[in-house]
């Protein structure tokens, strides 16, 4: 019954920006831990960022610190990933994930629900 739907992917030039969104339905959003992950061709899925609000915590992969920002809008049950200063190595399918639990920080295998992914392509 929990559904995650990503949007906002597309093509950007190096140095440009994209904003991904993940709409959550089926469970209380404000108590969730939400994560963004990405998977490039022939590579393993890797952590990008995650957030929770009760209590408040955020975390980022070293590769995106200072460039990406994760945030949420509880009124819209939506988590965002603002991606600035994009690099070609950011090219990947980006996935939204959710879990409900108290462990922080969770690893990616603790997430129970996943979206279908949205393609981000960054040209050089």
PDB file of C-alpha atoms in Angstrom:
ATOM      1  CA  UNK A   1       0.000   0.000   0.000  1.00  0.00           C
ATOM      2  CA  UNK A   2       3.017   2.286   0.300  1.00  0.00           C
ATOM      3  CA  UNK A   3       3.813   3.877  -3.032  1.00  0.00           C
ATOM      4  CA  UNK A   4       6.719   6.078  -4.010  1.00  0.00           C
ATOM      5  CA  UNK A   5       6.695   7.980  -7.280  1.00  0.00           C
ATOM      6  CA  UNK A   6       9.773   9.855  -8.452  1.00  0.00           C
ATOM      7  CA  UNK A   7       9.799  12.739 -10.877  1.00  0.00           C
ATOM      8  CA  UNK A   8      12.120  15.466 -12.071  1.00  0.00           C
ATOM      9  CA  UNK A   9      14.814  13.489 -13.803  1.00  0.00           C
ATOM     10  CA  UNK A  10      16.140  14.488 -17.171  1.00  0.00           C
ATOM     11  CA  UNK A  11      19.112  15.883 -19.009  1.00  0.00           C
ATOM     12  CA  UNK A  12      21.345  18.593 -17.618  1.00  0.00           C
ATOM     13  CA  UNK A  13      24.663  20.072 -18.562  1.00  0.00           C
ATOM     14  CA  UNK A  14      27.638  19.890 -16.257  1.00  0.00           C
ATOM     15  CA  UNK A  15      27.290  22.654 -13.705  1.00  0.00           C
ATOM     16  CA  UNK A  16      23.527  22.719 -14.066  1.00  0.00           C
ATOM     17  CA  UNK A  17      20.759  21.793 -11.662  1.00  0.00           C
ATOM     18  CA  UNK A  18      17.855  19.416 -11.354  1.00  0.00           C
ATOM     19  CA  UNK A  19      15.293  18.907  -8.629  1.00  0.00           C
ATOM     20  CA  UNK A  20      13.956  15.435  -8.017  1.00  0.00           C
ATOM     21  CA  UNK A  21      10.730  14.801  -6.161  1.00  0.00           C
ATOM     22  CA  UNK A  22       9.333  11.681  -4.546  1.00  0.00           C
ATOM     23  CA  UNK A  23       5.673  11.584  -3.609  1.00  0.00           C
ATOM     24  CA  UNK A  24       4.780   9.170  -0.809  1.00  0.00           C
ATOM     25  CA  UNK A  25       1.403   7.640  -0.138  1.00  0.00           C
ATOM     26  CA  UNK A  26       0.040   4.913   2.091  1.00  0.00           C
ATOM     27  CA  UNK A  27       1.725   5.683   5.405  1.00  0.00           C
ATOM     28  CA  UNK A  28       2.490   8.574   7.738  1.00  0.00           C
ATOM     29  CA  UNK A  29       5.104  10.604   5.927  1.00  0.00           C
ATOM     30  CA  UNK A  30       6.285  12.669   8.893  1.00  0.00           C
ATOM     31  CA  UNK A  31       7.503   9.587  10.760  1.00  0.00           C
ATOM     32  CA  UNK A  32       9.398   8.132   7.812  1.00  0.00           C
ATOM     33  CA  UNK A  33      13.044   7.967   6.972  1.00  0.00           C
ATOM     34  CA  UNK A  34      13.451   8.844   3.316  1.00  0.00           C
ATOM     35  CA  UNK A  35      16.459   8.169   1.164  1.00  0.00           C
ATOM     36  CA  UNK A  36      17.778   8.872  -2.289  1.00  0.00           C
ATOM     37  CA  UNK A  37      20.007   6.344  -4.014  1.00  0.00           C
ATOM     38  CA  UNK A  38      21.444   6.076  -7.480  1.00  0.00           C
ATOM     39  CA  UNK A  39      22.728   3.390  -9.765  1.00  0.00           C
ATOM     40  CA  UNK A  40      24.926   3.978 -12.769  1.00  0.00           C
ATOM     41  CA  UNK A  41      25.226   1.386 -15.543  1.00  0.00           C
ATOM     42  CA  UNK A  42      27.256  -1.643 -14.479  1.00  0.00           C
ATOM     43  CA  UNK A  43      27.714  -0.255 -10.988  1.00  0.00           C
ATOM     44  CA  UNK A  44      26.161  -1.042  -7.645  1.00  0.00           C
ATOM     45  CA  UNK A  45      23.441   1.111  -6.222  1.00  0.00           C
ATOM     46  CA  UNK A  46      24.900   3.735  -3.916  1.00  0.00           C
ATOM     47  CA  UNK A  47      23.615   5.996  -1.208  1.00  0.00           C
ATOM     48  CA  UNK A  48      23.101   9.665  -2.023  1.00  0.00           C
ATOM     49  CA  UNK A  49      21.193  11.283   0.840  1.00  0.00           C
ATOM     50  CA  UNK A  50      18.574  10.593   3.470  1.00  0.00           C
ATOM     51  CA  UNK A  51      16.396  12.481   5.909  1.00  0.00           C
ATOM     52  CA  UNK A  52      14.007  11.979   8.783  1.00  0.00           C
ATOM     53  CA  UNK A  53      11.965  14.438  10.803  1.00  0.00           C
ATOM     54  CA  UNK A  54      11.222  12.634  14.057  1.00  0.00           C
ATOM     55  CA  UNK A  55      13.823  13.360  15.302  1.00  0.00           C
ATOM     56  CA  UNK A  56      15.420  15.456  12.595  1.00  0.00           C
ATOM     57  CA  UNK A  57      18.508  14.078  10.877  1.00  0.00           C
ATOM     58  CA  UNK A  58      20.064  14.313   7.456  1.00  0.00           C
ATOM     59  CA  UNK A  59      23.008  12.637   5.830  1.00  0.00           C
ATOM     60  CA  UNK A  60      24.841  12.810   2.518  1.00  0.00           C
ATOM     61  CA  UNK A  61      27.334  10.806   0.577  1.00  0.00           C
ATOM     62  CA  UNK A  62      30.722  12.490   0.439  1.00  0.00           C
ATOM     63  CA  UNK A  63      30.457  12.694  -3.328  1.00  0.00           C
ATOM     64  CA  UNK A  64      27.444  15.025  -3.173  1.00  0.00           C
ATOM     65  CA  UNK A  65      28.077  17.080  -0.038  1.00  0.00           C
ATOM     66  CA  UNK A  66      27.866  20.772  -0.770  1.00  0.00           C
ATOM     67  CA  UNK A  67      26.059  20.153  -4.056  1.00  0.00           C
ATOM     68  CA  UNK A  68      22.888  18.219  -3.216  1.00  0.00           C
ATOM     69  CA  UNK A  69      20.251  19.053  -0.626  1.00  0.00           C
ATOM     70  CA  UNK A  70      17.538  16.728   0.621  1.00  0.00           C
ATOM     71  CA  UNK A  71      14.356  18.220   2.025  1.00  0.00           C
ATOM     72  CA  UNK A  72      10.711  17.409   2.531  1.00  0.00           C
ATOM     73  CA  UNK A  73       7.290  18.981   2.442  1.00  0.00           C
ATOM     74  CA  UNK A  74       4.995  17.281   4.915  1.00  0.00           C
ATOM     75  CA  UNK A  75       1.932  19.035   3.532  1.00  0.00           C
ATOM     76  CA  UNK A  76       2.592  17.396   0.175  1.00  0.00           C
ATOM     77  CA  UNK A  77       4.046  14.123   1.485  1.00  0.00           C
ATOM     78  CA  UNK A  78       6.983  14.703  -0.808  1.00  0.00           C
ATOM     79  CA  UNK A  79      10.728  14.487  -0.407  1.00  0.00           C
ATOM     80  CA  UNK A  80      13.031  16.423  -2.718  1.00  0.00           C
ATOM     81  CA  UNK A  81      16.593  16.203  -3.870  1.00  0.00           C
ATOM     82  CA  UNK A  82      17.955  19.497  -5.121  1.00  0.00           C
ATOM     83  CA  UNK A  83      20.999  18.754  -7.236  1.00  0.00           C
ATOM     84  CA  UNK A  84      23.291  21.659  -8.045  1.00  0.00           C
ATOM     85  CA  UNK A  85      26.622  21.849  -9.820  1.00  0.00           C
ATOM     86  CA  UNK A  86      25.932  18.563 -11.530  1.00  0.00           C
ATOM     87  CA  UNK A  87      28.816  16.498 -12.813  1.00  0.00           C
ATOM     88  CA  UNK A  88      28.871  13.818 -15.514  1.00  0.00           C
ATOM     89  CA  UNK A  89      29.581  11.247 -12.809  1.00  0.00           C
ATOM     90  CA  UNK A  90      26.171  12.052 -11.312  1.00  0.00           C
ATOM     91  CA  UNK A  91      24.594  10.315 -14.295  1.00  0.00           C
ATOM     92  CA  UNK A  92      22.507   7.439 -12.964  1.00  0.00           C
ATOM     93  CA  UNK A  93      19.025   6.225 -12.278  1.00  0.00           C
ATOM     94  CA  UNK A  94      17.937   7.849  -9.036  1.00  0.00           C
ATOM     95  CA  UNK A  95      15.681   5.950  -6.669  1.00  0.00           C
ATOM     96  CA  UNK A  96      13.591   7.140  -3.776  1.00  0.00           C
ATOM     97  CA  UNK A  97      13.225   4.833  -0.785  1.00  0.00           C
ATOM     98  CA  UNK A  98      11.331   4.839   2.498  1.00  0.00           C
ATOM     99  CA  UNK A  99      11.387   3.028   5.785  1.00  0.00           C
ATOM    100  CA  UNK A 100       9.727   3.356   9.146  1.00  0.00           C
ATOM    101  CA  UNK A 101      12.042   2.667  12.057  1.00  0.00           C
ATOM    102  CA  UNK A 102      14.268   4.297  14.639  1.00  0.00           C
ATOM    103  CA  UNK A 103      17.696   3.231  13.383  1.00  0.00           C
ATOM    104  CA  UNK A 104      19.861   6.126  12.269  1.00  0.00           C
ATOM    105  CA  UNK A 105      21.593   6.186   9.970  1.00  0.00           C
ATOM    106  CA  UNK A 106      20.084   3.215   8.159  1.00  0.00           C
ATOM    107  CA  UNK A 107      21.914   1.420   5.405  1.00  0.00           C
ATOM    108  CA  UNK A 108      20.220   0.970   2.067  1.00  0.00           C
ATOM    109  CA  UNK A 109      19.203  -2.601   2.830  1.00  0.00           C
ATOM    110  CA  UNK A 110      16.988  -1.396   5.666  1.00  0.00           C
ATOM    111  CA  UNK A 111      14.699   0.506   3.330  1.00  0.00           C
ATOM    112  CA  UNK A 112      11.459  -1.341   2.729  1.00  0.00           C
ATOM    113  CA  UNK A 113       9.863   0.602  -0.105  1.00  0.00           C
ATOM    114  CA  UNK A 114      11.324   1.827  -3.357  1.00  0.00           C
ATOM    115  CA  UNK A 115      10.216   3.880  -6.290  1.00  0.00           C
ATOM    116  CA  UNK A 116      10.755   2.905  -9.898  1.00  0.00           C
ATOM    117  CA  UNK A 117      13.558   5.378 -10.471  1.00  0.00           C
ATOM    118  CA  UNK A 118      14.113   8.427 -12.600  1.00  0.00           C
ATOM    119  CA  UNK A 119      16.962   8.877 -15.061  1.00  0.00           C
ATOM    120  CA  UNK A 120      19.413  11.727 -14.558  1.00  0.00           C
ATOM    121  CA  UNK A 121      21.883  12.339 -17.357  1.00  0.00           C
ATOM    122  CA  UNK A 122      24.583  14.986 -17.093  1.00  0.00           C
ATOM    123  CA  UNK A 123      26.476  15.926 -20.226  1.00  0.00           C
ATOM    124  CA  UNK A 124      29.988  17.304 -20.221  1.00  0.00           C
TER     125      UNK A 124
END
